[in-house]
mmCIF file of C-alpha atoms and ligand atoms in Angstrom:
data_model
loop_
_atom_site.group_PDB
_atom_site.id
_atom_site.type_symbol
_atom_site.label_atom_id
_atom_site.label_comp_id
_atom_site.label_asym_id
_atom_site.label_seq_id
_atom_site.Cartn_x
_atom_site.Cartn_y
_atom_site.Cartn_z
ATOM 1 C CA UNK K 234 0.297 -0.004 -0.279
ATOM 2 C CA UNK K 235 2.980 2.284 0.557
ATOM 3 C CA UNK K 236 4.292 1.585 -2.299
ATOM 4 C CA UNK K 237 1.302 2.168 -4.156
ATOM 5 C CA UNK K 238 1.088 5.357 -2.456
ATOM 6 C CA UNK K 239 4.048 6.511 -3.630
ATOM 7 C CA UNK K 240 3.574 5.495 -7.253
ATOM 8 C CA UNK K 241 0.619 7.461 -7.445
ATOM 9 C CA UNK K 242 2.277 10.551 -5.954
ATOM 10 C CA UNK K 243 5.002 10.115 -8.289
ATOM 11 C CA UNK K 244 2.015 9.666 -11.133
ATOM 12 C CA UNK K 245 0.109 12.590 -9.996
ATOM 13 C CA UNK K 246 3.187 15.022 -10.191
ATOM 14 C CA UNK K 247 2.426 18.730 -10.686
ATOM 15 C CA UNK K 248 3.770 18.846 -13.714
ATOM 16 C CA UNK K 249 1.388 16.232 -14.904
ATOM 17 C CA UNK K 250 -1.484 17.830 -13.372
ATOM 18 C CA UNK K 251 -0.832 21.162 -15.131
ATOM 19 C CA UNK K 252 -0.743 19.237 -18.444
ATOM 20 C CA UNK K 253 -4.199 17.511 -17.598
ATOM 21 C CA UNK K 254 -5.725 20.834 -16.548
ATOM 22 C CA UNK K 255 -4.638 22.476 -19.506
ATOM 23 C CA UNK K 256 -5.735 19.833 -21.838
ATOM 24 C CA UNK K 257 -8.898 19.968 -20.119
ATOM 25 C CA UNK K 258 -8.968 23.704 -20.244
ATOM 26 C CA UNK K 259 -8.331 23.511 -23.925
ATOM 27 C CA UNK K 260 -11.028 20.910 -24.413
ATOM 28 C CA UNK K 261 -13.563 23.160 -22.891
ATOM 29 C CA UNK K 262 -12.438 26.513 -24.598
ATOM 30 C CA UNK K 263 -12.907 24.566 -27.849
ATOM 31 C CA UNK K 264 -16.212 23.327 -27.149
ATOM 32 C CA UNK K 265 -17.322 26.704 -26.653
ATOM 33 C CA UNK K 266 -15.284 28.248 -29.708
ATOM 34 C CA UNK K 267 -17.764 27.418 -32.267
ATOM 35 C CA UNK K 268 -20.654 28.907 -30.230
ATOM 36 C CA UNK K 269 -18.714 32.162 -29.933
ATOM 37 C CA UNK K 270 -17.950 32.290 -33.190
ATOM 38 C CA UNK K 271 -14.253 32.282 -32.524
ATOM 39 C CA UNK K 272 -13.280 29.947 -35.576
ATOM 40 C CA UNK K 273 -12.165 31.304 -38.979
ATOM 41 C CA UNK K 274 -10.876 30.510 -42.361
ATOM 42 C CA UNK K 275 -7.975 31.804 -43.919
ATOM 43 C CA UNK K 276 -7.474 31.437 -47.810
ATOM 44 C CA UNK K 277 -4.218 30.627 -49.325
ATOM 45 C CA UNK K 278 -3.972 31.356 -53.026
ATOM 46 C CA UNK K 279 -3.427 28.337 -55.443
ATOM 47 C CA UNK K 280 -1.535 29.325 -58.843
ATOM 48 C CA UNK K 281 -1.365 27.671 -62.379
ATOM 49 C CA UNK K 282 1.685 27.390 -64.605
ATOM 50 C CA UNK K 283 0.781 31.045 -66.098
ATOM 51 C CA UNK K 284 0.685 32.623 -62.662
ATOM 52 C CA UNK K 285 -3.260 32.954 -62.457
ATOM 53 C CA UNK K 286 -4.887 32.446 -59.263
ATOM 54 C CA UNK K 287 -7.082 29.244 -59.842
ATOM 55 C CA UNK K 288 -8.531 29.092 -56.246
ATOM 56 C CA UNK K 289 -7.478 28.712 -52.611
ATOM 57 C CA UNK K 290 -7.228 26.605 -49.811
ATOM 58 C CA UNK K 291 -9.148 27.238 -46.848
ATOM 59 C CA UNK K 292 -7.202 26.725 -43.392
ATOM 60 C CA UNK K 293 -8.616 26.911 -40.060
ATOM 61 C CA UNK K 294 -7.577 29.331 -37.322
ATOM 62 C CA UNK K 295 -8.927 29.988 -34.002
ATOM 63 C CA UNK K 296 -9.029 33.412 -32.945
ATOM 64 C CA UNK K 297 -8.971 33.117 -29.006
ATOM 65 C CA UNK K 298 -9.898 36.714 -27.146
ATOM 66 C CA UNK K 299 -7.420 35.658 -24.609
ATOM 67 C CA UNK K 300 -4.537 33.948 -26.550
ATOM 68 C CA UNK K 301 -4.819 35.443 -29.940
ATOM 69 C CA UNK K 302 -4.748 33.165 -33.239
ATOM 70 C CA UNK K 303 -4.406 29.876 -32.360
ATOM 71 C CA UNK K 304 -2.728 27.248 -35.265
ATOM 72 C CA UNK K 305 -4.812 24.258 -36.227
ATOM 73 C CA UNK K 306 -1.796 22.038 -35.182
ATOM 74 C CA UNK K 307 -2.609 22.894 -31.860
ATOM 75 C CA UNK K 308 -6.318 22.153 -31.671
ATOM 76 C CA UNK K 309 -6.946 19.670 -34.446
ATOM 77 C CA UNK K 310 -5.573 16.605 -32.639
ATOM 78 C CA UNK K 311 -7.430 17.292 -29.882
ATOM 79 C CA UNK K 312 -10.401 18.145 -31.906
ATOM 80 C CA UNK K 313 -10.141 14.583 -33.416
ATOM 81 C CA UNK K 314 -9.558 12.808 -30.042
ATOM 82 C CA UNK K 315 -12.854 14.375 -28.540
ATOM 83 C CA UNK K 316 -14.795 14.167 -31.503
ATOM 84 C CA UNK K 317 -15.202 17.889 -31.929
ATOM 85 C CA UNK K 318 -13.855 17.707 -35.243
ATOM 86 C CA UNK K 319 -17.473 16.539 -35.892
ATOM 87 C CA UNK K 320 -19.249 20.266 -35.264
ATOM 88 C CA UNK K 321 -16.157 21.646 -36.226
ATOM 89 C CA UNK K 322 -15.734 20.178 -39.547
ATOM 90 C CA UNK K 323 -19.487 20.532 -40.400
ATOM 91 C CA UNK K 324 -18.782 24.338 -39.714
ATOM 92 C CA UNK K 325 -15.799 24.468 -42.265
ATOM 93 C CA UNK K 326 -17.921 22.939 -45.101
ATOM 94 C CA UNK K 327 -20.471 25.369 -44.380
ATOM 95 C CA UNK K 328 -18.320 28.328 -44.389
ATOM 96 C CA UNK K 329 -16.609 27.472 -47.505
ATOM 97 C CA UNK K 330 -19.644 26.328 -49.545
ATOM 98 C CA UNK K 331 -21.011 30.086 -48.547
ATOM 99 C CA UNK K 332 -17.675 31.419 -49.614
ATOM 100 C CA UNK K 333 -17.786 29.701 -53.092
ATOM 101 C CA UNK K 334 -21.524 31.269 -53.518
ATOM 102 C CA UNK K 335 -20.079 34.595 -52.671
ATOM 103 C CA UNK K 336 -17.157 33.996 -55.107
ATOM 104 C CA UNK K 337 -19.586 33.073 -58.103
ATOM 105 C CA UNK K 338 -21.648 36.025 -57.755
ATOM 106 C CA UNK K 339 -18.661 38.121 -59.148
ATOM 107 C CA UNK K 340 -17.011 37.771 -63.015
ATOM 108 C CA UNK K 341 -13.427 37.999 -61.262
ATOM 109 C CA UNK K 342 -13.900 35.121 -58.770
ATOM 110 C CA UNK K 343 -16.464 33.382 -60.319
ATOM 111 C CA UNK K 344 -14.554 30.345 -61.668
ATOM 112 C CA UNK K 345 -12.206 30.021 -58.444
ATOM 113 C CA UNK K 346 -11.811 26.767 -56.793
ATOM 114 C CA UNK K 347 -11.856 26.113 -53.074
ATOM 115 C CA UNK K 348 -10.183 23.123 -51.445
ATOM 116 C CA UNK K 349 -10.869 22.435 -47.405
ATOM 117 C CA UNK K 350 -9.380 19.864 -45.581
ATOM 118 C CA UNK K 351 -11.243 16.978 -44.376
ATOM 119 C CA UNK K 352 -9.971 14.888 -41.731
ATOM 120 C CA UNK K 353 -10.228 10.933 -41.493
ATOM 121 C CA UNK K 354 -12.648 10.840 -38.502
ATOM 122 C CA UNK K 355 -14.924 13.560 -40.266
ATOM 123 C CA UNK K 356 -14.842 11.513 -43.620
ATOM 124 C CA UNK K 357 -15.758 8.325 -41.943
ATOM 125 C CA UNK K 358 -19.048 9.815 -40.238
ATOM 126 C CA UNK K 359 -22.085 7.839 -41.433
ATOM 127 C CA UNK K 360 -23.529 10.976 -42.753
ATOM 128 C CA UNK K 361 -20.702 12.676 -44.320
ATOM 129 C CA UNK K 362 -22.042 12.558 -47.797
ATOM 130 C CA UNK K 363 -25.471 14.194 -46.666
ATOM 131 C CA UNK K 364 -23.299 16.694 -44.773
ATOM 132 C CA UNK K 365 -21.712 17.900 -47.804
ATOM 133 C CA UNK K 366 -24.621 17.868 -50.343
ATOM 134 C CA UNK K 367 -26.911 19.971 -47.658
ATOM 135 C CA UNK K 368 -24.137 22.485 -47.588
ATOM 136 C CA UNK K 369 -23.866 22.360 -51.359
ATOM 137 C CA UNK K 370 -27.820 22.585 -51.504
ATOM 138 C CA UNK K 371 -28.374 25.418 -48.616
ATOM 139 C CA UNK K 372 -25.605 27.686 -50.161
ATOM 140 C CA UNK K 373 -26.423 26.946 -53.882
ATOM 141 C CA UNK K 374 -22.540 26.952 -54.557
ATOM 142 C CA UNK K 375 -21.495 24.704 -57.725
ATOM 143 C CA UNK K 376 -20.249 21.605 -56.432
ATOM 144 C CA UNK K 377 -17.547 21.393 -59.148
ATOM 145 C CA UNK K 378 -15.577 24.300 -57.574
ATOM 146 C CA UNK K 379 -15.485 22.515 -54.068
ATOM 147 C CA UNK K 380 -12.565 20.028 -53.599
ATOM 148 C CA UNK K 381 -11.984 17.808 -50.557
ATOM 149 C CA UNK K 382 -8.307 17.244 -49.349
ATOM 150 C CA UNK K 383 -7.888 13.822 -47.850
ATOM 151 C CA UNK K 384 -4.917 12.365 -46.602
ATOM 152 C CA UNK K 385 -3.630 8.708 -46.572
ATOM 153 C CA UNK K 386 -5.075 8.129 -43.156
ATOM 154 C CA UNK K 387 -8.767 7.870 -44.515
ATOM 155 C CA UNK K 388 -8.113 4.390 -46.152
ATOM 156 C CA UNK K 389 -8.603 2.006 -43.826
ATOM 157 C CA UNK K 390 -7.566 -1.964 -44.151
ATOM 158 C CA UNK K 391 -10.178 -2.367 -46.679
ATOM 159 C CA UNK K 392 -10.391 0.339 -48.933
ATOM 160 C CA UNK K 393 -13.808 -0.218 -50.781
ATOM 161 C CA UNK K 394 -15.994 1.902 -48.239
ATOM 162 C CA UNK K 395 -13.767 4.618 -48.915
ATOM 163 C CA UNK K 396 -13.730 4.419 -52.803
ATOM 164 C CA UNK K 397 -17.622 3.830 -52.750
ATOM 165 C CA UNK K 398 -18.211 7.292 -50.412
ATOM 166 C CA UNK K 399 -15.373 9.007 -52.550
ATOM 167 C CA UNK K 400 -17.743 8.028 -55.593
ATOM 168 C CA UNK K 401 -20.945 9.418 -54.006
ATOM 169 C CA UNK K 402 -19.230 12.797 -53.542
ATOM 170 C CA UNK K 403 -18.109 12.743 -57.036
ATOM 171 C CA UNK K 404 -21.406 12.164 -58.442
ATOM 172 C CA UNK K 405 -22.488 15.255 -56.604
ATOM 173 C CA UNK K 406 -19.553 16.883 -58.943
ATOM 174 C CA UNK K 407 -16.930 17.342 -55.700
ATOM 175 C CA UNK K 408 -13.493 17.025 -56.729
ATOM 176 C CA UNK K 409 -10.727 15.270 -54.436
ATOM 177 C CA UNK K 410 -7.051 16.221 -53.680
ATOM 178 C CA UNK K 411 -4.663 13.578 -51.928
ATOM 179 C CA UNK K 412 -2.831 15.970 -49.327
ATOM 180 C CA UNK K 413 0.466 15.545 -48.148
ATOM 181 C CA UNK K 414 1.328 12.891 -50.634
ATOM 182 C CA UNK K 415 4.325 10.599 -49.845
ATOM 183 C CA UNK K 416 4.315 11.177 -46.036
ATOM 184 C CA UNK K 417 1.948 8.346 -45.270
ATOM 185 C CA UNK K 418 1.951 4.285 -46.341
ATOM 186 C CA UNK K 419 0.094 2.436 -49.066
ATOM 187 C CA UNK K 420 -0.084 5.412 -51.128
ATOM 188 C CA UNK K 421 1.102 3.767 -54.479
ATOM 189 C CA UNK K 422 -1.415 0.645 -54.344
ATOM 190 C CA UNK K 423 -4.339 2.813 -53.649
ATOM 191 C CA UNK K 424 -3.423 5.795 -56.194
ATOM 192 C CA UNK K 425 -5.243 4.189 -59.148
ATOM 193 C CA UNK K 426 -8.177 2.724 -57.050
ATOM 194 C CA UNK K 427 -9.176 6.042 -55.550
ATOM 195 C CA UNK K 428 -11.340 8.264 -57.742
ATOM 196 C CA UNK K 429 -8.937 11.304 -57.245
ATOM 197 C CA UNK K 430 -8.463 14.595 -59.558
ATOM 198 C CA UNK K 431 -5.421 16.067 -57.909
ATOM 199 C CA UNK K 432 -2.245 15.050 -55.610
ATOM 200 C CA UNK K 433 -0.461 17.428 -53.234
ATOM 201 C CA UNK K 434 3.110 17.242 -53.169
ATOM 202 C CA UNK K 435 3.988 17.959 -49.468
ATOM 203 C CA UNK K 436 6.034 20.750 -48.665
ATOM 204 C CA UNK K 437 8.726 18.520 -47.094
ATOM 205 C CA UNK K 438 9.592 17.428 -50.738
ATOM 206 C CA UNK K 439 9.691 20.915 -52.028
ATOM 207 C CA UNK K 440 12.221 22.392 -49.368
ATOM 208 C CA UNK K 441 15.158 21.252 -50.495
ATOM 209 C CA UNK K 442 14.022 20.532 -54.372
ATOM 210 C CA UNK K 443 16.662 22.962 -55.600
ATOM 211 C CA UNK K 444 19.683 21.119 -53.530
ATOM 212 C CA UNK K 445 18.873 17.807 -52.834
ATOM 213 C CA UNK K 446 19.211 15.391 -55.726
ATOM 214 C CA UNK K 447 16.832 12.995 -53.917
ATOM 215 C CA UNK K 448 14.379 15.245 -53.477
ATOM 216 C CA UNK K 449 14.315 16.274 -56.821
ATOM 217 C CA UNK K 450 14.246 12.835 -58.163
ATOM 218 C CA UNK K 451 11.271 11.876 -56.000
ATOM 219 C CA UNK K 452 9.505 15.212 -57.058
ATOM 220 C CA UNK K 453 9.956 14.012 -60.768
ATOM 221 C CA UNK K 454 8.792 10.567 -60.065
ATOM 222 C CA UNK K 455 5.591 11.601 -58.608
ATOM 223 C CA UNK K 456 4.928 14.031 -61.327
ATOM 224 C CA UNK K 457 5.421 11.589 -63.779
ATOM 225 C CA UNK K 458 3.596 8.815 -62.113
ATOM 226 C CA UNK K 459 0.745 11.091 -61.475
ATOM 227 C CA UNK K 460 0.652 12.657 -64.775
ATOM 228 C CA UNK K 461 0.610 8.712 -66.156
ATOM 229 C CA UNK K 462 -2.521 7.884 -63.879
ATOM 230 C CA UNK K 463 -4.523 11.565 -65.225
ATOM 231 C CA UNK K 464 -3.921 13.479 -61.921
ATOM 232 C CA UNK K 465 -3.318 17.072 -61.756
ATOM 233 C CA UNK K 466 -0.425 18.230 -59.299
ATOM 234 C CA UNK K 467 -0.138 20.756 -57.064
ATOM 235 C CA UNK K 468 3.156 21.457 -55.156
ATOM 236 C CA UNK K 469 2.462 23.345 -51.736
ATOM 237 C CA UNK K 470 5.055 25.106 -49.543
ATOM 238 C CA UNK K 471 6.678 26.913 -52.520
ATOM 239 C CA UNK K 472 8.666 29.657 -51.059
ATOM 240 C CA UNK K 473 11.315 30.451 -53.577
ATOM 241 C CA UNK K 474 11.571 31.366 -57.280
ATOM 242 C CA UNK K 475 13.844 28.561 -57.815
ATOM 243 C CA UNK K 476 11.553 26.035 -56.549
ATOM 244 C CA UNK K 477 8.904 27.273 -58.705
ATOM 245 C CA UNK K 478 10.887 26.941 -61.878
ATOM 246 C CA UNK K 479 12.282 23.467 -60.958
ATOM 247 C CA UNK K 480 8.405 22.486 -60.422
ATOM 248 C CA UNK K 481 7.196 24.168 -63.630
ATOM 249 C CA UNK K 482 10.066 23.004 -65.782
ATOM 250 C CA UNK K 483 9.076 19.565 -64.684
ATOM 251 C CA UNK K 484 5.552 19.814 -65.482
ATOM 252 C CA UNK K 485 3.934 20.550 -62.022
ATOM 253 C CA UNK K 486 0.089 22.165 -62.762
ATOM 254 C CA UNK K 487 -0.064 24.409 -59.911
ATOM 255 C CA UNK K 488 1.605 25.844 -56.883
ATOM 256 C CA UNK K 489 0.557 27.247 -53.305
ATOM 257 C CA UNK K 490 2.993 28.679 -51.030
ATOM 258 C CA UNK K 491 4.540 31.873 -49.268
ATOM 259 C CA UNK K 492 5.974 32.981 -52.601
ATOM 260 C CA UNK K 493 2.635 33.570 -53.940
ATOM 261 C CA UNK K 494 0.974 34.421 -50.611
ATOM 262 C CA UNK K 495 0.304 33.229 -46.851
ATOM 263 C CA UNK K 496 -3.187 32.055 -45.668
ATOM 264 C CA UNK K 497 -5.076 35.587 -45.035
ATOM 265 C CA UNK K 498 -8.639 36.183 -43.897
ATOM 266 C CA UNK K 499 -11.282 36.638 -46.762
ATOM 267 C CA UNK K 500 -11.682 40.517 -46.091
ATOM 268 C CA UNK K 501 -7.883 40.876 -46.979
ATOM 269 C CA UNK K 502 -8.117 38.491 -50.144
ATOM 270 C CA UNK K 503 -7.060 40.343 -53.277
ATOM 271 C CA UNK K 504 -9.800 39.008 -55.328
ATOM 272 C CA UNK K 505 -12.422 39.241 -52.874
ATOM 273 C CA UNK K 506 -15.365 40.857 -54.643
ATOM 274 C CA UNK K 507 -16.325 42.599 -51.557
ATOM 275 C CA UNK K 508 -13.129 44.611 -51.894
HETATM 276 P P1 LIG Y 638 -2.011 21.160 -44.690
HETATM 277 O O1 LIG Y 638 -3.227 20.813 -44.967
HETATM 278 O O2 LIG Y 638 -0.879 20.540 -45.097
HETATM 279 O O3 LIG Y 638 -1.844 22.798 -44.939
HETATM 280 C C1 LIG Y 638 -0.426 23.332 -45.218
HETATM 281 C C2 LIG Y 638 0.020 24.063 -44.144
HETATM 282 O O4 LIG Y 638 1.364 24.677 -44.649
HETATM 283 C C3 LIG Y 638 -0.922 25.171 -43.585
HETATM 284 O O5 LIG Y 638 -0.613 25.296 -42.003
HETATM 285 C C4 LIG Y 638 -0.215 26.215 -44.346
HETATM 286 O O6 LIG Y 638 -0.330 27.753 -43.578
HETATM 287 C C5 LIG Y 638 1.474 25.901 -44.575
HETATM 288 N N1 LIG Y 638 1.941 26.925 -45.603
HETATM 289 C C6 LIG Y 638 1.232 27.075 -46.765
HETATM 290 N N2 LIG Y 638 2.455 27.668 -47.329
HETATM 291 C C7 LIG Y 638 3.752 27.593 -46.862
HETATM 292 C C8 LIG Y 638 4.834 27.626 -47.043
HETATM 293 O O7 LIG Y 638 5.264 28.290 -48.472
HETATM 294 N N3 LIG Y 638 5.861 27.187 -46.038
HETATM 295 C C9 LIG Y 638 5.706 26.870 -45.156
HETATM 296 N N4 LIG Y 638 6.578 26.400 -44.287
HETATM 297 N N5 LIG Y 638 4.375 26.778 -45.025
HETATM 298 C C10 LIG Y 638 3.136 26.753 -45.665
HETATM 299 P P2 LIG Y 638 -1.795 25.579 -40.994
HETATM 300 O O8 LIG Y 638 -2.477 26.679 -41.827
HETATM 301 O O9 LIG Y 638 -1.042 25.644 -39.723
HETATM 302 O O10 LIG Y 638 -2.332 24.030 -41.309
HETATM 303 C C11 LIG Y 638 -1.862 22.859 -40.434
HETATM 304 C C12 LIG Y 638 -2.666 21.889 -41.177
HETATM 305 O O11 LIG Y 638 -3.831 21.940 -40.052
HETATM 306 C C13 LIG Y 638 -3.038 21.519 -42.465
HETATM 307 O O12 LIG Y 638 -1.855 20.890 -42.957
HETATM 308 C C14 LIG Y 638 -3.965 20.293 -42.040
HETATM 309 O O13 LIG Y 638 -3.755 19.363 -41.844
HETATM 310 C C15 LIG Y 638 -4.597 21.056 -40.610
HETATM 311 N N6 LIG Y 638 -5.824 22.125 -41.009
HETATM 312 C C16 LIG Y 638 -6.018 23.270 -41.492
HETATM 313 N N7 LIG Y 638 -7.232 23.264 -41.606
HETATM 314 C C17 LIG Y 638 -8.198 22.355 -41.454
HETATM 315 C C18 LIG Y 638 -9.514 22.164 -41.447
HETATM 316 O O14 LIG Y 638 -10.267 23.028 -41.821
HETATM 317 N N8 LIG Y 638 -10.012 20.958 -41.114
HETATM 318 C C19 LIG Y 638 -8.822 19.765 -40.893
HETATM 319 N N9 LIG Y 638 -9.248 18.478 -40.561
HETATM 320 N N10 LIG Y 638 -7.521 20.182 -40.654
HETATM 321 C C20 LIG Y 638 -7.034 21.428 -41.207
HETATM 322 CA CA1 LIG Y 639 -4.590 20.842 -47.102
HETATM 323 CA CA1 LIG Y 640 -0.350 19.660 -47.036
HETATM 324 CA CA1 LIG Y 641 0.606 18.809 -43.759
#
């Protein structure tokens, strides 16, 4: 009993207690964030080979009154663990569809695409297809302008249910992009089976593309393979002119990164019709 007591004491050390409390505080705050209207989408431009803006990726931000802007890296994992990703994900889809509809009303922004990130747990909700189709219907947005970014983590042991669900969404007109390509497992075997439109080269391959021959070779291979499968390729994390030149010369279809613009609120967007 004495030993157990000591172990217990050791387990509940102050640092650990604080970590538990701050996690709980974070969860409580995140639970309230939606109701308090503290979530925002920031939009990062996507650029084609001719330098034209073809759309944006919507990236989630949490504006905390006490702490300022919080990165999704700091709360998406907790949201996934607690199931808060369900209402948050629904809010993202709704907000993105409404934004698309606003864009469609103006000639300058009419043809822009909007990509949103969908987590694996979110994708696997039984009513996920209905959520997307309801949001599209309510907003009146053109489904063909909406792109869902999935990571390899959506693929279960059995890919068939994932493929089936993607087909249902495709039938609505919605497009798919494979995000963070090359950082997960099993990508190659599924690439040809999944109804994808686009593949996103992860920024970890882009970073040293002009100095590391291995990264250059990997990116060339990804481009050749994707194009032979009929997939469009977009590179993320493009920060320098040299990276863009390399990518363009090797046939990359589109680019996204700080070189073209950081994610910013819609009110600051260069192509926003309300400007
Ligand atoms: P991601 O989908 O891979 O998004 C790309 C990340 O790279 C973003 O970080 C973006 O701000 C950042 N980035 C863009 N251009 C550059 C660049 O040139 N250089 C560098 N170093 N970074 C660049 P962010 O916004 O912090 O998002 C992090 C991750 O959080 C995302 O990674 C995505 O996995 C997740 N996330 C963001 N929004 C959502 C959302 O609405 N739902 C879900 N489920 N996940 C989201
Ligand atoms: Ca993404
Ligand atoms: Ca990515
Ligand atoms: Ca990423």
